[in-house]
C-alpha cells in the first residue's frame, strides 16, 4: 500500500486537480472539432506549468492511457510517440 502511495504521489501535486480537470477529458456529449481544439489548448496550457509533467507523461505512456490530455499530450500525440519507439 505504501509503495502505491509513493509511486502515485505525483498526482497530489498535479496542476489539473480541482474544477479545471474538466478540460482534460471529452465531455459526455458530442464535441465539435473546434471545441475539442480549444479544450485541449486549455488543458495543455495548464500542463505547461505543471511541476509533475514528466511523471504524468511517463505514467500515461507506460499505461497506454487511451483518453484525455496527460503530460501535455493528446491521445494522438501519445499514440504517435509510442509508434516511433
Ligand atoms: S501534466 Fe497536465 S495532466 Fe499531468 S498532472 Fe500535470 S496538469 Fe495534470
Short mmCIF file of C-alpha atoms and ligand atoms in Angstrom, two decimals:
data_model
loop_
_atom_site.label_atom_id
_atom_site.label_comp_id
_atom_site.label_asym_id
_atom_site.label_seq_id
_atom_site.Cartn_x
_atom_site.Cartn_y
_atom_site.Cartn_z
CA UNK A 1 0.00 0.00 0.00
CA UNK A 2 2.74 2.49 0.89
CA UNK A 3 4.56 1.66 -2.38
CA UNK A 4 1.41 2.54 -4.32
CA UNK A 5 1.05 5.81 -2.43
CA UNK A 6 4.70 6.67 -3.04
CA UNK A 7 4.58 5.90 -6.78
CA UNK A 8 1.35 7.82 -7.25
CA UNK A 9 2.46 10.74 -5.07
CA UNK A 10 2.92 12.99 -8.12
CA UNK A 11 -0.86 13.06 -8.54
CA UNK A 12 -1.17 15.07 -5.35
CA UNK A 13 0.89 17.85 -6.95
CA UNK A 14 -0.97 17.82 -10.28
CA UNK A 15 -1.90 21.27 -11.57
CA UNK A 16 -5.10 19.80 -13.03
CA UNK A 17 -6.63 18.95 -9.67
CA UNK A 18 -9.90 20.70 -9.00
CA UNK A 19 -12.57 22.24 -11.22
CA UNK A 20 -10.20 22.77 -14.17
CA UNK A 21 -9.88 19.00 -14.53
CA UNK A 22 -12.95 19.01 -16.80
CA UNK A 23 -10.95 20.33 -19.77
CA UNK A 24 -8.67 17.28 -19.76
CA UNK A 25 -11.30 14.83 -20.99
CA UNK A 26 -14.05 14.98 -23.62
CA UNK A 27 -17.50 15.96 -22.37
CA UNK A 28 -20.23 13.29 -22.24
CA UNK A 29 -21.82 14.67 -25.40
CA UNK A 30 -20.82 15.32 -29.00
CA UNK A 31 -17.86 17.69 -29.17
CA UNK A 32 -17.19 19.71 -32.31
CA UNK A 33 -13.64 19.82 -33.65
CA UNK A 34 -13.11 23.47 -32.73
CA UNK A 35 -14.47 22.87 -29.22
CA UNK A 36 -12.05 19.97 -28.83
CA UNK A 37 -9.11 22.05 -30.07
CA UNK A 38 -9.94 24.83 -27.64
CA UNK A 39 -10.46 22.44 -24.71
CA UNK A 40 -7.16 20.69 -25.44
CA UNK A 41 -5.34 24.02 -25.74
CA UNK A 42 -6.61 24.99 -22.29
CA UNK A 43 -5.52 21.67 -20.82
CA UNK A 44 -2.07 21.87 -22.40
CA UNK A 45 -1.65 25.39 -21.06
CA UNK A 46 -2.24 24.06 -17.54
CA UNK A 47 0.18 21.17 -18.20
CA UNK A 48 2.87 23.59 -19.36
CA UNK A 49 3.27 24.94 -15.83
CA UNK A 50 2.72 21.64 -14.01
CA UNK A 51 5.61 20.50 -11.81
CA UNK A 52 4.86 16.81 -12.38
CA UNK A 53 4.55 16.84 -16.17
CA UNK A 54 7.31 14.24 -16.60
CA UNK A 55 5.80 11.79 -14.10
CA UNK A 56 2.38 12.25 -15.61
CA UNK A 57 3.60 11.75 -19.18
CA UNK A 58 5.59 8.64 -18.21
CA UNK A 59 2.56 7.23 -16.44
CA UNK A 60 0.28 7.81 -19.43
CA UNK A 61 2.76 6.32 -21.90
CA UNK A 62 3.57 3.29 -19.78
CA UNK A 63 -0.10 2.59 -19.04
CA UNK A 64 -1.28 3.29 -22.56
CA UNK A 65 -3.88 5.80 -21.39
CA UNK A 66 -6.38 5.98 -24.23
CA UNK A 67 -8.28 9.18 -23.46
CA UNK A 68 -7.63 12.73 -22.44
CA UNK A 69 -4.67 15.04 -22.10
CA UNK A 70 -1.85 13.60 -19.97
CA UNK A 71 1.54 15.21 -19.54
CA UNK A 72 0.70 17.83 -22.15
CA UNK A 73 -0.03 15.25 -24.84
CA UNK A 74 -3.27 14.29 -26.54
CA UNK A 75 -4.30 10.72 -27.36
CA UNK A 76 -2.97 11.04 -30.91
CA UNK A 77 0.31 12.57 -29.79
CA UNK A 78 0.88 9.74 -27.28
CA UNK A 79 0.00 7.16 -29.91
CA UNK A 80 2.50 8.72 -32.34
CA UNK A 81 5.24 8.66 -29.72
CA UNK A 82 4.56 5.02 -28.91
CA UNK A 83 4.55 4.09 -32.63
CA UNK A 84 8.00 5.67 -33.00
CA UNK A 85 9.53 3.64 -30.17
S1 LIG B 1 0.97 17.31 -16.67
FE1 LIG B 1 -1.10 18.02 -17.11
S2 LIG B 1 -2.41 16.19 -16.99
FE2 LIG B 1 -0.47 15.72 -16.00
S3 LIG B 1 -0.76 16.14 -13.84
FE3 LIG B 1 0.09 17.97 -14.75
S4 LIG B 1 -1.63 19.24 -15.33
FE4 LIG B 1 -2.42 17.17 -14.96
#
